[in-house]
Short mmCIF file of C-alpha atoms and ligand atoms in Angstrom, two decimals:
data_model
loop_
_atom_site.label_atom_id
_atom_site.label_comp_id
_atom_site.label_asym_id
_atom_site.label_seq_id
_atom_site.Cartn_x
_atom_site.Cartn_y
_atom_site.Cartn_z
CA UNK A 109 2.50 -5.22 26.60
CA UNK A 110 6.15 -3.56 25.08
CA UNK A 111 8.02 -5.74 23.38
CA UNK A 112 11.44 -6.74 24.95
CA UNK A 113 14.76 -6.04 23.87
CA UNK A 114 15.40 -9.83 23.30
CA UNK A 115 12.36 -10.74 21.08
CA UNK A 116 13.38 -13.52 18.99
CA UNK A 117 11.97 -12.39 15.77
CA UNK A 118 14.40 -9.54 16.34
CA UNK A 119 17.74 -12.12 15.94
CA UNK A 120 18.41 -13.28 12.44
CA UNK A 121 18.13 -17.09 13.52
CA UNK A 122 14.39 -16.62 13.89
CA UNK A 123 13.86 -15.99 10.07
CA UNK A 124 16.53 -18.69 8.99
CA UNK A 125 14.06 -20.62 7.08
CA UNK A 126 12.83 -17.84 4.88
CA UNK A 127 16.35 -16.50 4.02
CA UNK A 128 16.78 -19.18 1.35
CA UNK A 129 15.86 -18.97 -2.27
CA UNK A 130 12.22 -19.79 -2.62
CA UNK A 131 12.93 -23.75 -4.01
CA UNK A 132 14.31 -24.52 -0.53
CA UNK A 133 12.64 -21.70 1.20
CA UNK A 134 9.74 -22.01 4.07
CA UNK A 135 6.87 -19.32 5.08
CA UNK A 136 7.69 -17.94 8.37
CA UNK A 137 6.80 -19.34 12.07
CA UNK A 138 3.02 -19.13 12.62
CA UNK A 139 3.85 -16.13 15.25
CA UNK A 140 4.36 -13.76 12.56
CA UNK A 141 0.67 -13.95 12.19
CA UNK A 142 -0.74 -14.58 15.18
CA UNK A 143 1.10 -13.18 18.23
CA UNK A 144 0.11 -10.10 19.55
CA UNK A 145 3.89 -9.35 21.02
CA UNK A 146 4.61 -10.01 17.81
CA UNK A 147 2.08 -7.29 16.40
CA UNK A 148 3.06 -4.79 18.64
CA UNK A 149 7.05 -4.87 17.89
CA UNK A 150 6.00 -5.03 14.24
CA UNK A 151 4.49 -1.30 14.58
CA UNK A 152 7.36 -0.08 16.14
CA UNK A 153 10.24 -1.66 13.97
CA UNK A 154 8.29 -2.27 10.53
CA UNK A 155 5.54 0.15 10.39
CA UNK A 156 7.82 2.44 12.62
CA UNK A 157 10.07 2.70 9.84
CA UNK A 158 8.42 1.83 6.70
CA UNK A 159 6.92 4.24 4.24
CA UNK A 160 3.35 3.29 4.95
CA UNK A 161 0.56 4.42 2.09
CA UNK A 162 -2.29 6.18 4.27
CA UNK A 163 -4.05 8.31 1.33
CA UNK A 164 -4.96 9.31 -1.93
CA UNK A 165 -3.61 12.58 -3.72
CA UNK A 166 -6.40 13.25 -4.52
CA UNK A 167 -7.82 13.78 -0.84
CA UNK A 168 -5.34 16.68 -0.38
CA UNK A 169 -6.29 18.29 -3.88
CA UNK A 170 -7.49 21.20 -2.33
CA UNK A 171 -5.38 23.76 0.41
CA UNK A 172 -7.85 23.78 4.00
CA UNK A 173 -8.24 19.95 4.06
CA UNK A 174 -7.27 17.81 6.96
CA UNK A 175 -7.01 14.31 7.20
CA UNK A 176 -6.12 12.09 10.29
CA UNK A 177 -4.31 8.98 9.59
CA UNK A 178 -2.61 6.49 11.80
CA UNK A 179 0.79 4.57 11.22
CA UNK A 180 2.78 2.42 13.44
CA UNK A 181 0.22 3.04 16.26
CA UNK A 182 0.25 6.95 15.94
CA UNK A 183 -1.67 9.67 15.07
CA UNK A 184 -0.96 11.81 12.05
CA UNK A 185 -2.15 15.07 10.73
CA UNK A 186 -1.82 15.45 7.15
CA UNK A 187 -2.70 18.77 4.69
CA UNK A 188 -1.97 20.74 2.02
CA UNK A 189 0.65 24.06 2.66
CA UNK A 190 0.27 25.81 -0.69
CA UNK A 191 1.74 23.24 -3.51
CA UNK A 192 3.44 21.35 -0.39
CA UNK A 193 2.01 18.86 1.22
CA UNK A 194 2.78 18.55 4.86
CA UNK A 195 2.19 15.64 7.78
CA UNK A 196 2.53 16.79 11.50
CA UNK A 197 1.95 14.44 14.85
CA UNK A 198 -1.41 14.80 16.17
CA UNK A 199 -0.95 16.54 19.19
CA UNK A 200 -0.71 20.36 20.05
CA UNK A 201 3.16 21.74 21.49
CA UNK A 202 0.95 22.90 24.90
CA UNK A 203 -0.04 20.38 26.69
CA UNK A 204 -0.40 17.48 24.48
CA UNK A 205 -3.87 17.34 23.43
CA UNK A 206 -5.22 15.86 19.90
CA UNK A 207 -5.51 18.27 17.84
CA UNK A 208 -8.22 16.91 15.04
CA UNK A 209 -10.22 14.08 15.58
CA UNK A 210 -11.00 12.84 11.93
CA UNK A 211 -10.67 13.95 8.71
CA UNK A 212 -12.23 17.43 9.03
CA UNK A 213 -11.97 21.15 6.76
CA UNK A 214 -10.12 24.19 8.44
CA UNK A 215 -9.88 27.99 7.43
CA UNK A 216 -6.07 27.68 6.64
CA UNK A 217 -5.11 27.16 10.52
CA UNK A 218 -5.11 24.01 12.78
CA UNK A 219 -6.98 24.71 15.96
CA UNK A 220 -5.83 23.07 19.12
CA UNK A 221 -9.67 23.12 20.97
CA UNK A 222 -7.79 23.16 24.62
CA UNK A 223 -6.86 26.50 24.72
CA UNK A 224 -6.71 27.84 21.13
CA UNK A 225 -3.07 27.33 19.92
CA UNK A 226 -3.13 27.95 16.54
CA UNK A 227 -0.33 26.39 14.19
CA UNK A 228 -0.66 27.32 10.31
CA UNK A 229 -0.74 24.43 7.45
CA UNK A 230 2.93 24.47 7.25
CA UNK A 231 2.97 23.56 11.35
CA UNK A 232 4.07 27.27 12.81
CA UNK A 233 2.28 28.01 16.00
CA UNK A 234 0.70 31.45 14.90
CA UNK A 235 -1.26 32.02 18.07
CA UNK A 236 -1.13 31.33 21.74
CA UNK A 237 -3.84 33.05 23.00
CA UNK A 238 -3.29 35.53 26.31
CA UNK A 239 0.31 34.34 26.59
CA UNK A 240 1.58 37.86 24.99
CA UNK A 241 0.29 39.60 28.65
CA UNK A 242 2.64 37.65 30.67
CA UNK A 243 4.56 34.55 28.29
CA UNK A 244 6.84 32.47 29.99
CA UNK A 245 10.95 33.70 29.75
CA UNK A 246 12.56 33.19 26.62
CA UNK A 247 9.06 31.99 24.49
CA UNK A 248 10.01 32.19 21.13
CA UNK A 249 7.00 30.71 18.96
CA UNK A 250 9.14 29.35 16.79
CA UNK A 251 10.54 26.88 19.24
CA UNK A 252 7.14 25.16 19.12
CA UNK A 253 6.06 24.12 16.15
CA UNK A 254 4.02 21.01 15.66
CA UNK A 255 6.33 17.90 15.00
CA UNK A 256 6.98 17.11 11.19
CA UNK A 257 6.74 14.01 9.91
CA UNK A 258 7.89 12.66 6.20
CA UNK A 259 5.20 13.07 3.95
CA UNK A 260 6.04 12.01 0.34
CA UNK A 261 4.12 10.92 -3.09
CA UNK A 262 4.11 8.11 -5.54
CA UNK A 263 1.77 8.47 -8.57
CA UNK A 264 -1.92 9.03 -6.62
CA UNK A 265 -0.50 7.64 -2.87
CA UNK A 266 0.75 9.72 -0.18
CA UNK A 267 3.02 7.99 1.91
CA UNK A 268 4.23 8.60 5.58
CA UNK A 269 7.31 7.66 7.07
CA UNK A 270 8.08 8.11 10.86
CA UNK A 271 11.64 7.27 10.90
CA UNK A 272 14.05 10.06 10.08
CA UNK A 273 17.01 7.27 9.08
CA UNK A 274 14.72 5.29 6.14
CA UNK A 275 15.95 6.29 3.03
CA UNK A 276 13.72 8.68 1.03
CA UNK A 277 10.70 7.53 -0.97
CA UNK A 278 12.16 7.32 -4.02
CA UNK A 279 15.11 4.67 -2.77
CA UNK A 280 12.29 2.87 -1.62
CA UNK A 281 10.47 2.31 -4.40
CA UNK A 282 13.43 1.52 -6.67
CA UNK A 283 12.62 1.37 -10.71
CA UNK A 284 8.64 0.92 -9.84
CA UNK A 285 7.95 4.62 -10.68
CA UNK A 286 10.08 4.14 -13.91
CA UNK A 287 9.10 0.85 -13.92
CA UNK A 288 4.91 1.92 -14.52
CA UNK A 289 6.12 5.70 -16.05
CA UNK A 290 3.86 5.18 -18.60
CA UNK A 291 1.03 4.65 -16.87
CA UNK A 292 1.51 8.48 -16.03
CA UNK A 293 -0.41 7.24 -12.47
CA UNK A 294 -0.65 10.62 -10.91
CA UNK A 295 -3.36 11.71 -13.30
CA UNK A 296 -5.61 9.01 -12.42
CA UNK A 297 -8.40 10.12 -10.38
CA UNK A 298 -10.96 9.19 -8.03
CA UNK A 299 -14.68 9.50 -10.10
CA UNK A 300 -17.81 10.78 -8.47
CA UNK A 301 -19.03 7.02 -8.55
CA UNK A 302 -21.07 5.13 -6.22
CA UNK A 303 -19.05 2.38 -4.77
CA UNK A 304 -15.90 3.99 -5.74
CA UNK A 305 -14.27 3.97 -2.25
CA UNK A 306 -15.57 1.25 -0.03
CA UNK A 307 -13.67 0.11 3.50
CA UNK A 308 -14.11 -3.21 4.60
CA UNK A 309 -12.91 -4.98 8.03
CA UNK A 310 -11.41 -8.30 7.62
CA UNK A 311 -10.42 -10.32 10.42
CA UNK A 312 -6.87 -11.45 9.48
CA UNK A 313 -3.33 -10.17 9.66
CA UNK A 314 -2.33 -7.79 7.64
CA UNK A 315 0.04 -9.91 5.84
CA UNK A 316 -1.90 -12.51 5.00
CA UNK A 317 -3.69 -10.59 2.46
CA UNK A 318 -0.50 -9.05 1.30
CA UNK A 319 0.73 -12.65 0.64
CA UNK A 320 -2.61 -13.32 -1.06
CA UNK A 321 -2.50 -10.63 -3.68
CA UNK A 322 1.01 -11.44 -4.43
CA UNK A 323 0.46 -15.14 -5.62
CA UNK A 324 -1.04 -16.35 -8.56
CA UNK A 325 -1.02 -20.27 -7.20
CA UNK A 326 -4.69 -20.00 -5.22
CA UNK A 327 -6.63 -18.60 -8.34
CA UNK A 328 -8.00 -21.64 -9.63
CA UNK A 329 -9.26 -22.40 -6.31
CA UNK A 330 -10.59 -19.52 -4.75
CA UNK A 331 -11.44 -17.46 -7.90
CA UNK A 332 -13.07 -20.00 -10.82
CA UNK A 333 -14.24 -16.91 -12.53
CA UNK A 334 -11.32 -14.39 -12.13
CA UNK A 335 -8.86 -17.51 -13.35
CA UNK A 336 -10.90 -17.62 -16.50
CA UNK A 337 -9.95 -14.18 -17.27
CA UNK A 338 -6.99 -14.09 -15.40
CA UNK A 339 -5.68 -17.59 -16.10
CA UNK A 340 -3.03 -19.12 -13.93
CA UNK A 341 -0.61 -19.77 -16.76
CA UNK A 342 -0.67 -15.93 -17.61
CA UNK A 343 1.04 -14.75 -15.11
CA UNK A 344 4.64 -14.09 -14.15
CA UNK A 345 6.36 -12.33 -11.84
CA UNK A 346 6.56 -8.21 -11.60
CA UNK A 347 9.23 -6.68 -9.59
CA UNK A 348 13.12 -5.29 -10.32
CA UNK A 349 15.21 -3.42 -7.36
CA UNK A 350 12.63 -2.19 -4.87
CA UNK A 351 10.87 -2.63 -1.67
CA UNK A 352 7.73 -4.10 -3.81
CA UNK A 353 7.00 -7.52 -4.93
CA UNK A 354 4.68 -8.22 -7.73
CA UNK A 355 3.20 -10.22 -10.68
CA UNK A 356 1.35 -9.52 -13.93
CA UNK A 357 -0.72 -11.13 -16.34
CA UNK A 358 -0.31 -10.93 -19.72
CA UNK A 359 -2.55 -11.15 -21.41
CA UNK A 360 -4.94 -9.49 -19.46
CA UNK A 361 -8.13 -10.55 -20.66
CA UNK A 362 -9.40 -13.90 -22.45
CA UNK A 363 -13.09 -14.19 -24.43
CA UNK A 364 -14.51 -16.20 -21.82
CA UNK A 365 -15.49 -13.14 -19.81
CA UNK A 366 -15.55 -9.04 -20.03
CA UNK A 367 -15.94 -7.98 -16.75
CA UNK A 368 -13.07 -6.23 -16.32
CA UNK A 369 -12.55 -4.61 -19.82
CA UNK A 370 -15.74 -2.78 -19.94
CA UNK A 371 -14.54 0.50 -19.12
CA UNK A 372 -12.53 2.75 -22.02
CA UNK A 373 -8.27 2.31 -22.03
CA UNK A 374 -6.10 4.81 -20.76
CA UNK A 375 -4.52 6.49 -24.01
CA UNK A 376 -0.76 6.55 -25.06
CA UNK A 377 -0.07 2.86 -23.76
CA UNK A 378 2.44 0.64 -25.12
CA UNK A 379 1.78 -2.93 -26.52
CA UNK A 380 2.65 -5.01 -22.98
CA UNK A 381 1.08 -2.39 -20.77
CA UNK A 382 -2.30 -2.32 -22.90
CA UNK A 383 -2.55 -5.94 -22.79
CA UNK A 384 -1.50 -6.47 -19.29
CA UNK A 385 -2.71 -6.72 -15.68
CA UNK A 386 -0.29 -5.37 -13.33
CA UNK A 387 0.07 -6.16 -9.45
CA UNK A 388 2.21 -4.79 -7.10
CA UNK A 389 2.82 -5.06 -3.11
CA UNK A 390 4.63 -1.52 -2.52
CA UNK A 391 5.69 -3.21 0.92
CA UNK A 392 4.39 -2.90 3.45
CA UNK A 393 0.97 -1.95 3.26
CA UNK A 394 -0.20 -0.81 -0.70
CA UNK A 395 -1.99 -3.02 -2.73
CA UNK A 396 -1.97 -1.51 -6.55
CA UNK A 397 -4.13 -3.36 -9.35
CA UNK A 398 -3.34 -1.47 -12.19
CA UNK A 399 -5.23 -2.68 -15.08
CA UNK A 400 -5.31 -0.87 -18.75
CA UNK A 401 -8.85 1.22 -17.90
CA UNK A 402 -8.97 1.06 -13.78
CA UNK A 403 -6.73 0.94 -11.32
CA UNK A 404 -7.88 -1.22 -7.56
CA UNK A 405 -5.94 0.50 -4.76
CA UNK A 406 -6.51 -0.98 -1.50
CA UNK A 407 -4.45 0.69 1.48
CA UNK A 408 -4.34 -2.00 4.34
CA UNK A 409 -4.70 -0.83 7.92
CA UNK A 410 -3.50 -2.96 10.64
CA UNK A 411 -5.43 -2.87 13.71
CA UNK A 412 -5.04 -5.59 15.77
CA UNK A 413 -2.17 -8.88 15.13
CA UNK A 414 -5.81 -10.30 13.39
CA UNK A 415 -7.56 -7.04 12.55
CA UNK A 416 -7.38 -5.49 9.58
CA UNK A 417 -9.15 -2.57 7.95
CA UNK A 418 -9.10 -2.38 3.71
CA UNK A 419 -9.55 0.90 2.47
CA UNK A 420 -10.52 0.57 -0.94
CA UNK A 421 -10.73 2.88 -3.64
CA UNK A 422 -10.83 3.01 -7.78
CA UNK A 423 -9.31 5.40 -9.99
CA UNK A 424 -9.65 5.96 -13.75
CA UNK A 425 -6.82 7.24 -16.44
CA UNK A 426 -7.00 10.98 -17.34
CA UNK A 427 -10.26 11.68 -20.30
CA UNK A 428 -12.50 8.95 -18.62
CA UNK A 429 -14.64 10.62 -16.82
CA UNK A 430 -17.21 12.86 -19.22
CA UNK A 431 -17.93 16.60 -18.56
CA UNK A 432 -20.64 16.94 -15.77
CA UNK A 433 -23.12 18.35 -18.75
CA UNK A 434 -22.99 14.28 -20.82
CA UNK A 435 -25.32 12.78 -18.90
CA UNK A 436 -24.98 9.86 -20.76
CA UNK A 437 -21.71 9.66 -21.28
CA UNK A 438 -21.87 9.35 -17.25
CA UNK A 439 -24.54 7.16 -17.63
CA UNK A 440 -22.62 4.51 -19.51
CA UNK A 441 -19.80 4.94 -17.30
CA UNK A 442 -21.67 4.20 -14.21
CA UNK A 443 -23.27 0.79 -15.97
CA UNK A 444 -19.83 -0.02 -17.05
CA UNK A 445 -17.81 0.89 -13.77
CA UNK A 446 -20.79 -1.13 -11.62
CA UNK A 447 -20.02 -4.01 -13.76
CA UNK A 448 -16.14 -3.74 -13.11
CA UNK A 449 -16.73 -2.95 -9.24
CA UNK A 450 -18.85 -5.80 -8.75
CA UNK A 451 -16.40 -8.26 -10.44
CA UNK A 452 -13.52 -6.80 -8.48
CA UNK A 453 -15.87 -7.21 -5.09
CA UNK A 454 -16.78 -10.48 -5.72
CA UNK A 455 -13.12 -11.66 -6.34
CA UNK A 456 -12.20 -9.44 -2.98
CA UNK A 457 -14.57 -11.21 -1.22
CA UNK A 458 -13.55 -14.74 -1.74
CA UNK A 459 -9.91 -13.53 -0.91
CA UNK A 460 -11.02 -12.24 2.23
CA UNK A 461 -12.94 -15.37 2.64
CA UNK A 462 -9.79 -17.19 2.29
CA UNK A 463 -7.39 -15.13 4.42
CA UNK A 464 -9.46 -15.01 7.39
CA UNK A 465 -9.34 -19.00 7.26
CA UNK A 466 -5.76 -19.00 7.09
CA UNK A 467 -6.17 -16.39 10.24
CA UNK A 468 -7.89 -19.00 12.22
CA UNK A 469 -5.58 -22.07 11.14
CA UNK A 470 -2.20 -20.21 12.03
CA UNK A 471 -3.51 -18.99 14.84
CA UNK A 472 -5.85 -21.70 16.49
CA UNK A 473 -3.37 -24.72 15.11
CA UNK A 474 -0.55 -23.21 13.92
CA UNK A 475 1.24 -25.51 11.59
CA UNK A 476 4.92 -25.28 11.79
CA UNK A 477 6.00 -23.76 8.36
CA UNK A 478 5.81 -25.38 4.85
CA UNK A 479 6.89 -24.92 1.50
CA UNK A 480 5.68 -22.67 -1.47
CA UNK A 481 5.45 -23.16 -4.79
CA UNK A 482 8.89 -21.47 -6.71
CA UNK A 483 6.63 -21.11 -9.93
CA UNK A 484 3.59 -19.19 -8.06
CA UNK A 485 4.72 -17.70 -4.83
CA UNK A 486 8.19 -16.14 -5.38
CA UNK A 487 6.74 -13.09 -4.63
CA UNK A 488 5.92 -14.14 -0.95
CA UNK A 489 9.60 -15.37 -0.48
CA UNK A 490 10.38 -11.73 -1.42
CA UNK A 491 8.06 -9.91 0.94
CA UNK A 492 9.25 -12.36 4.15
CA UNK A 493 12.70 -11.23 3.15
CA UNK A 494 11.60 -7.71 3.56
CA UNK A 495 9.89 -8.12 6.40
CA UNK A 496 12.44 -9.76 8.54
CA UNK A 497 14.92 -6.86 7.20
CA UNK A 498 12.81 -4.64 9.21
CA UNK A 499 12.03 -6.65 11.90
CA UNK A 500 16.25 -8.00 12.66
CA UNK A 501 17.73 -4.49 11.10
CA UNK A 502 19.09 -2.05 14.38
CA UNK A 503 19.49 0.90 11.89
CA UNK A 504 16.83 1.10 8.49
CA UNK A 505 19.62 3.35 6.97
CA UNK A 506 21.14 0.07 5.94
CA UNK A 507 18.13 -1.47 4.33
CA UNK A 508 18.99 -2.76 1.32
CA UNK A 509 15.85 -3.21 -1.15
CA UNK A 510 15.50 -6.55 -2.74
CA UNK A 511 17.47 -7.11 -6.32
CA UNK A 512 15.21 -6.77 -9.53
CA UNK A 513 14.42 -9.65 -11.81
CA UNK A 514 16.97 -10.14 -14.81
CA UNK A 515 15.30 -11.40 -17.99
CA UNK A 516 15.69 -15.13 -18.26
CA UNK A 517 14.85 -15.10 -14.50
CA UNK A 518 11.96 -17.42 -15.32
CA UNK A 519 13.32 -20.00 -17.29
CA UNK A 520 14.86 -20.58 -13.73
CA UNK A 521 11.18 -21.80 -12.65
CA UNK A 522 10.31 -24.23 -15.31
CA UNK A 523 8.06 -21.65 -17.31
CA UNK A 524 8.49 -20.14 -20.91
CA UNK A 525 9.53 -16.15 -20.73
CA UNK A 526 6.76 -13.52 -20.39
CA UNK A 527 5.85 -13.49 -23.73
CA UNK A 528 5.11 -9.65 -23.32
CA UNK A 529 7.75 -7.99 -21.34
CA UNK A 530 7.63 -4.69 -20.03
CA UNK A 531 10.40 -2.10 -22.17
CA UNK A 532 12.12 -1.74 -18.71
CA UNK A 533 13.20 -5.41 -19.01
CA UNK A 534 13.15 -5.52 -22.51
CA UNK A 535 15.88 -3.01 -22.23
CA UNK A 536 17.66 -4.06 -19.77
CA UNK A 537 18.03 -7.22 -21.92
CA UNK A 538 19.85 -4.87 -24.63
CA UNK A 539 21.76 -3.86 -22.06
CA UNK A 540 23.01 -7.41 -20.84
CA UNK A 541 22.08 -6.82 -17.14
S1 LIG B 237 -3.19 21.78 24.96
FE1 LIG B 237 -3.41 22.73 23.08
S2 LIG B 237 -3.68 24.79 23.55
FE2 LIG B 237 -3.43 23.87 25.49
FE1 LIG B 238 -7.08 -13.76 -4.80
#
């Protein structure tokens, strides 16, 4: 059913309790979770208007691939035009009908399979077959191009936004690119591994298991072995002006376990960001574990208010994948990438565990909202303020991204410094922001 004009999450009162500073914050009303009215305004107003991550560079390396995506409840058409890449609604400028079907290869043109309207990768209709004879008055084929939508990148994610008003990519990610420049993340690439890309269906909101990856305070709990690599006490938060929240660990990797240090480092890294886990929620919908030899990317698909699809995939720094000719060098690459991808499985399966038991408790019982934990779940405070920006804002040109940690943030929570910040803050602290 449409959402109404008068939907409470839509006034500002309904998010009162999150609006605070997390120490005298609350999580938001169990609806947020669990009502499908809820859900559905969500796609138009958040998802509607976010830039949503729906792919991988790397899937539109080559020109005459087509991939079929869908955001906010709609179907999308993305390709490659030349160097360009380019995102068009599915549906043909005739009479409507969807144009591709799933992700699919075409010879340069996009075939509508109604009556053969043909629109080129860069979304000109180049044919409309028979209509020379006898075409309407006035047809101009250049009135009827398929629709554009915003396509932009971010290191290897492609990112759609459906909203002409959102501000562009780059003002939504704030200092994250400059924040992970060294990384040099768009030359990471998807390896011809098994297991690499994996989907899985979980059955919980989609923002449960954003919340999840952004707080450290459940590791001990659900993850006994990730904690001992990953220990609680090792991790602090991640994030400066941006729509992102996120945390890192330093260090990365105790003797206790090896799992995820198997693989061989990305080159040219500084001290912190060789040493260091890093985990960021590009809001809404990107999960990025980037670690100093892998990064986890999971894109989260909502499908239903307790439906969610994970697409998962791994990518590896530039030089880590040998030549197709050194077999063993691909050999010991596969051992050491099956023992990182079952580690990172396991650990993604006791989160999903977890989140689709907080799916049945807010939505069977639904406990009115309680407090979290200012040392461990900051992050969350910071991703319920963005989403009730989206959810109460009339016009997303006046989003405002959240403010940026300022070093010495921390000592604010009752915990030392991270004993390994990352230059950006380090300079920023020369700088007396
Ligand atoms: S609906 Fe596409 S060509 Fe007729
Ligand atoms: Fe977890």
């Amino acid at each position: 059913m449409p959402p109404t004009v008068g939907a409470p999450w839509r006034l500002p009162g309904f998010w009162a309790d999150i609006r605070p500073q997390v120490w005298s914050a609350l999580g938001p009303p169990p609806a947020v979770y669990a009502d499908e009215a809820f859900f559905a305004d969500e796609q138009t107003r958040l998802f509607g208007r976010a830039w949503t991550g729906v792919a991988l560079t790397d899937e539109l390396s080559r020109s005459g691939r087509l991939l079929v995506r869908t955001v906010a409840g709609k179907s999308v058409l993305l390709t490659r035009s030349g160097d360009r890449l380019r995102g068009f609604m599915n549906t043909c400028r005739h009479r409507g009908t969807e144009l591709a079907e799933a992700d699919c290869d075409i010879a340069g043109t996009i075939r509508c399979p109604y009556h053969r309207w043909s629109y080129s990768t860069d979304g000109r209709l180049v044919a409309a077959p028979l209509f020379e004879a006898s075409p309407p008055s006035d047809f101009d084929p250049a009135d009827w191009r398929l629709v554009p939508v915003r396509v932009d990148t971010w290191g290897p994610i492609v990112f759609v936004c459906l909203d002409e008003e959102t501000p562009p990519l780059d003002v939504w990610l704030g200092d994250l690119p400059e924040r992970m420049a060294a990384y040099r993340l768009d030359e990471w690439r998807l390896a011809n591994l098994e297991g690499a890309a994996a989907t899985f269906e979980v059955a919980a909101n989609w923002k449960l298991l954003v919340e999840n990856f952004a707080e450290y305070y459940h590791l001990p709990w659900v993850h006994p072995k990730l904690a001992k690599v990953s220990r609680v006490r090792d991790h602090y938060r991640y994030q400066g002006p941006g729509m992102y929240c996120g945390q890192t660990t330093t260090p990365v990797s105790s003797d206790q376990h090896e799992d995820w240090v198997v693989l061989p480092p990305a080159t040219g890294l500084g001290a912190s960001d060789a040493a260091s886990g890093r985990f960021v929620a590009v809001f809404p919908n990107v999960l990025l574990a980037v670690l100093p030899n892998h990064v986890f990317l999971i894109l989260l698909e909502p499908v239903e208010v307790g439906r969610t699809v994970e697409h998962c995939t791994f990518l590896f720094p530039p030089g880590a994948a040998p030549s197709p000719e050194d077999d063993q060098g691909r050999q010991r690459l596969a051992e050491a990438f099956e023992t990182t991808r079952r580690f990172w499985v396991d650990v993604n399966d006791e989160d999903i565990d977890i989140c689709e038991r907080v799916q049945r408790g807010v939505s069977r019982a639904g406990a009115p909202p309680g407090p979290m934990a200012p040392r461990f779940e900051e992050p969350l405070n910071r991703f319920h303020n963005m989403t009730a920006d989206l959810m109460t804002l009339e016009s997303v040109a006046n989003l405002e991204a959240p403010g940026g940690d300022r070093p010495g943030d921390v000592d604010l929570y009752g915990t030392k410094p991270n004993p390994m910040p990352p230059p950006i803050e380090v300079e920023a602290a020369l700088r007396g922001a």
